Short mmCIF file of C-alpha atoms and ligand atoms in Angstrom, two decimals:
data_model
loop_
_atom_site.label_atom_id
_atom_site.label_comp_id
_atom_site.label_asym_id
_atom_site.label_seq_id
_atom_site.Cartn_x
_atom_site.Cartn_y
_atom_site.Cartn_z
CA UNK O 1 12.56 0.98 26.26
CA UNK O 2 10.18 -2.02 26.43
CA UNK O 3 9.84 -4.73 23.80
CA UNK O 4 6.44 -3.44 22.49
CA UNK O 5 7.76 0.01 21.92
CA UNK O 6 10.72 -1.41 19.98
CA UNK O 7 8.50 -3.75 17.93
CA UNK O 8 6.03 -1.02 17.11
CA UNK O 9 8.82 1.32 15.93
CA UNK O 10 10.45 -1.38 13.74
CA UNK O 11 7.03 -2.19 12.28
CA UNK O 12 6.90 1.28 10.86
CA UNK O 13 9.46 0.15 8.28
CA UNK O 14 7.23 -1.07 5.38
CA UNK O 15 8.37 -4.30 3.74
CA UNK O 16 7.46 -6.82 1.16
CA UNK O 17 6.83 -10.42 2.31
CA UNK O 18 8.79 -13.50 1.42
CA UNK O 19 8.50 -17.24 2.13
CA UNK O 20 11.77 -18.91 2.83
CA UNK O 21 11.83 -22.53 1.63
CA UNK O 22 14.21 -25.35 1.89
CA UNK O 23 14.45 -29.13 1.52
CA UNK O 24 15.66 -31.13 4.50
CA UNK O 25 15.72 -34.91 4.75
CA UNK O 26 13.43 -35.09 1.82
CA UNK O 27 10.77 -32.76 3.32
CA UNK O 28 9.90 -29.27 2.12
CA UNK O 29 9.72 -26.65 4.89
CA UNK O 30 8.59 -23.09 4.51
CA UNK O 31 8.56 -19.97 6.73
CA UNK O 32 7.18 -16.51 6.18
CA UNK O 33 9.81 -13.70 6.56
CA UNK O 34 9.99 -10.01 6.04
CA UNK O 35 13.55 -9.68 7.31
CA UNK O 36 15.05 -9.92 3.84
CA UNK O 37 17.42 -7.59 2.02
CA UNK O 38 19.81 -7.50 -0.91
CA UNK O 39 23.42 -7.20 0.24
CA UNK O 40 26.00 -7.26 -2.56
CA UNK O 41 26.13 -7.22 -6.36
CA UNK O 42 29.54 -8.86 -6.75
CA UNK O 43 29.16 -11.53 -5.49
CA UNK O 44 25.36 -11.57 -5.53
CA UNK O 45 24.37 -11.82 -1.90
CA UNK O 46 21.08 -11.58 0.02
CA UNK O 47 20.31 -11.70 3.76
CA UNK O 48 17.55 -13.19 5.84
CA UNK O 49 17.07 -13.18 9.60
CA UNK O 50 15.70 -16.25 11.28
CA UNK O 51 14.48 -16.36 14.94
CA UNK O 52 16.06 -18.76 17.34
CA UNK O 53 12.73 -20.49 17.94
CA UNK O 54 12.00 -21.09 14.17
CA UNK O 55 12.25 -24.64 12.99
CA UNK O 56 13.73 -23.15 9.79
CA UNK O 57 16.94 -22.27 11.67
CA UNK O 58 18.18 -25.82 12.13
CA UNK O 59 17.01 -26.82 8.68
CA UNK O 60 19.16 -24.16 6.91
CA UNK O 61 22.02 -24.98 9.22
CA UNK O 62 21.82 -28.65 8.15
CA UNK O 63 21.27 -28.08 4.43
CA UNK O 64 23.30 -24.95 3.84
CA UNK O 65 20.78 -23.95 1.18
CA UNK O 66 17.55 -21.95 1.02
CA UNK O 67 15.23 -20.28 -1.44
CA UNK O 68 13.58 -16.81 -1.11
CA UNK O 69 10.09 -16.36 -2.64
CA UNK O 70 8.94 -12.70 -2.89
CA UNK O 71 5.14 -12.85 -2.62
CA UNK O 72 2.53 -11.16 -4.81
CA UNK O 73 -0.47 -9.38 -3.37
CA UNK O 74 -2.56 -12.45 -4.40
CA UNK O 75 -0.47 -14.60 -2.08
CA UNK O 76 -1.50 -13.29 1.30
CA UNK O 77 -3.00 -16.64 2.33
CA UNK O 78 0.30 -18.40 1.57
CA UNK O 79 2.05 -15.84 3.83
CA UNK O 80 -0.45 -16.68 6.60
CA UNK O 81 0.03 -20.41 5.99
CA UNK O 82 3.82 -20.27 6.40
CA UNK O 83 3.61 -17.99 9.38
CA UNK O 84 1.22 -20.57 11.08
CA UNK O 85 -1.61 -18.10 11.15
CA UNK O 86 -4.29 -20.15 9.47
CA UNK O 87 -6.66 -22.34 11.49
CA UNK O 88 -6.29 -25.14 9.08
CA UNK O 89 -3.15 -26.15 7.34
CA UNK O 90 -3.34 -26.08 3.57
CA UNK O 91 -1.52 -28.47 1.27
CA UNK O 92 0.79 -26.32 -0.88
CA UNK O 93 2.38 -27.42 -4.19
CA UNK O 94 5.86 -26.34 -5.09
CA UNK O 95 7.84 -25.80 -8.23
CA UNK O 96 11.58 -26.65 -8.28
CA UNK O 97 14.58 -24.47 -9.01
CA UNK O 98 18.18 -25.65 -8.74
CA UNK O 99 16.94 -28.57 -6.65
CA UNK O 100 15.08 -26.44 -4.10
CA UNK O 101 11.31 -26.08 -3.64
CA UNK O 102 9.92 -22.64 -4.63
CA UNK O 103 6.49 -21.03 -4.51
CA UNK O 104 4.74 -21.01 -7.92
CA UNK O 105 3.75 -17.53 -9.18
CA UNK O 106 5.77 -15.59 -6.63
CA UNK O 107 7.15 -12.33 -7.99
CA UNK O 108 10.67 -13.68 -7.49
CA UNK O 109 12.07 -17.17 -6.72
CA UNK O 110 15.70 -17.15 -5.91
CA UNK O 111 17.93 -20.00 -4.64
CA UNK O 112 20.97 -19.57 -2.46
CA UNK O 113 23.84 -21.35 -0.86
CA UNK O 114 24.74 -20.12 2.63
CA UNK O 115 27.74 -17.78 2.24
CA UNK O 116 28.04 -16.90 5.95
CA UNK O 117 25.95 -16.76 9.08
CA UNK O 118 26.04 -14.57 12.20
CA UNK O 119 24.32 -15.02 15.53
CA UNK O 120 22.78 -11.68 16.49
CA UNK O 121 20.88 -11.78 19.76
CA UNK O 122 17.85 -14.02 19.38
CA UNK O 123 18.15 -14.31 15.60
CA UNK O 124 20.64 -15.71 13.18
CA UNK O 125 21.48 -13.79 10.00
CA UNK O 126 22.04 -15.93 6.99
CA UNK O 127 23.78 -14.39 4.08
CA UNK O 128 23.10 -16.39 0.86
CA UNK O 129 24.95 -16.39 -2.41
CA UNK O 130 22.41 -16.41 -5.17
CA UNK O 131 22.56 -19.40 -7.55
CA UNK O 132 19.56 -18.87 -9.82
CA UNK O 133 16.48 -16.69 -10.01
CA UNK O 134 13.17 -16.22 -11.80
CA UNK O 135 11.16 -12.94 -11.91
CA UNK O 136 7.51 -12.34 -12.78
CA UNK O 137 5.42 -9.23 -13.17
CA UNK O 138 2.78 -8.33 -10.56
CA UNK O 139 1.99 -6.27 -7.42
CA UNK O 140 3.84 -7.04 -4.21
CA UNK O 141 2.38 -8.18 -0.95
CA UNK O 142 3.28 -5.54 1.66
CA UNK O 143 3.49 -5.51 5.46
CA UNK O 144 3.36 -2.41 7.68
CA UNK O 145 2.68 -1.83 11.34
CA UNK O 146 1.83 -5.51 11.88
CA UNK O 147 -0.76 -5.66 9.05
CA UNK O 148 -0.73 -6.66 5.40
CA UNK O 149 -1.14 -3.80 2.91
CA UNK O 150 -0.09 -0.13 3.13
CA UNK O 151 -2.88 2.44 2.84
CA UNK O 152 -0.95 5.44 1.47
CA UNK O 153 -1.75 7.52 -1.58
CA UNK O 154 1.03 9.32 -3.36
CA UNK O 155 -1.28 11.32 -5.57
P1 FAD K 201 6.56 -23.85 11.56
O1 FAD K 201 5.95 -22.82 12.53
O2 FAD K 201 6.57 -25.27 11.90
O3 FAD K 201 5.99 -23.65 10.10
C1 FAD K 201 5.38 -22.43 9.74
C2 FAD K 201 4.01 -22.81 9.08
O4 FAD K 201 4.39 -23.22 7.70
C3 FAD K 201 3.25 -23.89 9.73
O5 FAD K 201 1.84 -23.54 9.70
C4 FAD K 201 3.48 -25.11 8.78
O6 FAD K 201 2.35 -25.95 8.77
C5 FAD K 201 3.61 -24.44 7.46
N1 FAD K 201 4.50 -25.19 6.53
C6 FAD K 201 5.77 -25.52 6.65
N2 FAD K 201 6.18 -26.35 5.65
C7 FAD K 201 5.08 -26.51 4.87
C8 FAD K 201 4.88 -27.26 3.68
N3 FAD K 201 5.78 -28.03 3.10
N4 FAD K 201 3.62 -27.25 3.19
C9 FAD K 201 2.59 -26.59 3.76
N5 FAD K 201 2.77 -25.81 4.88
C10 FAD K 201 3.96 -25.90 5.47
N6 FAD K 201 10.17 -15.03 11.60
C11 FAD K 201 11.55 -14.94 11.46
O7 FAD K 201 12.29 -15.72 12.00
N7 FAD K 201 12.06 -14.00 10.58
C12 FAD K 201 11.31 -13.15 9.85
O8 FAD K 201 11.85 -12.34 9.08
C13 FAD K 201 9.90 -13.22 10.01
N8 FAD K 201 9.16 -12.35 9.32
C14 FAD K 201 7.74 -12.54 9.46
C15 FAD K 201 6.96 -11.67 8.64
C16 FAD K 201 5.60 -11.76 8.68
C17 FAD K 201 4.74 -10.81 7.82
C18 FAD K 201 4.93 -12.75 9.53
C19 FAD K 201 3.49 -12.91 9.61
C20 FAD K 201 5.76 -13.57 10.33
C21 FAD K 201 7.19 -13.47 10.26
N9 FAD K 201 7.97 -14.29 11.05
C22 FAD K 201 9.39 -14.23 10.88
C23 FAD K 201 7.41 -15.41 11.92
C24 FAD K 201 7.49 -16.76 11.26
O9 FAD K 201 6.90 -16.77 9.98
C25 FAD K 201 6.75 -17.81 12.20
O10 FAD K 201 7.18 -17.69 13.50
C26 FAD K 201 6.89 -19.15 11.67
O11 FAD K 201 5.88 -20.00 12.21
C27 FAD K 201 8.16 -19.83 11.95
O12 FAD K 201 8.26 -21.00 11.21
P2 FAD K 201 9.01 -22.30 11.71
O13 FAD K 201 10.24 -22.50 10.79
O14 FAD K 201 9.21 -22.37 13.13
O15 FAD K 201 8.08 -23.45 11.20
#
């Protein structure tokens, strides 16, 4: 099986989109991620998967803290910004929750302390214990087969 076949197959799993944020040496850093899942209710745990080349990896290792921001459909540009997909970088303003930067108007902001981490091939899985969260109403930004949005009708 080649890499493209594997990536294409995994891309058939439709997801939401998050931006992971953290504060490291006084600087806010953000990274778009769709490898996010809820893990446990008691204690309340979530999981993210960070690539070995991502600058975010070292920052979470250093700080032991991160926030997950679940994006709304209106926040596609922010997803592109934090994936390095825009030609020009935008200045982004952040809100604060339990001392961590979070994305204003995201569907969910949640802050975590790293509970455990596991190296898995070329990614590191961070399990975070949730400290605090805020939820808002709205439609989610979705990602499917390498593109934003899912064109399916259930009617
Ligand atoms: P950089 O590449 O340095 O930063 C990412 C971008 O965010 C840059 O453009 C930077 O300018 C901007 N940025 C960072 N901080 C700020 C700030 N404070 N203000 C304004 N802009 C800022 N990778 C994974 O490892 N795991 C995943 O689950 C994952 N899922 C993805 C899902 C989607 C839909 C997409 C499009 C990409 C995904 N990626 C994922 C890839 C990942 O988002 C990129 O590789 C990203 O560039 C890696 O970020 P980095 O930490 O190396 O930082």
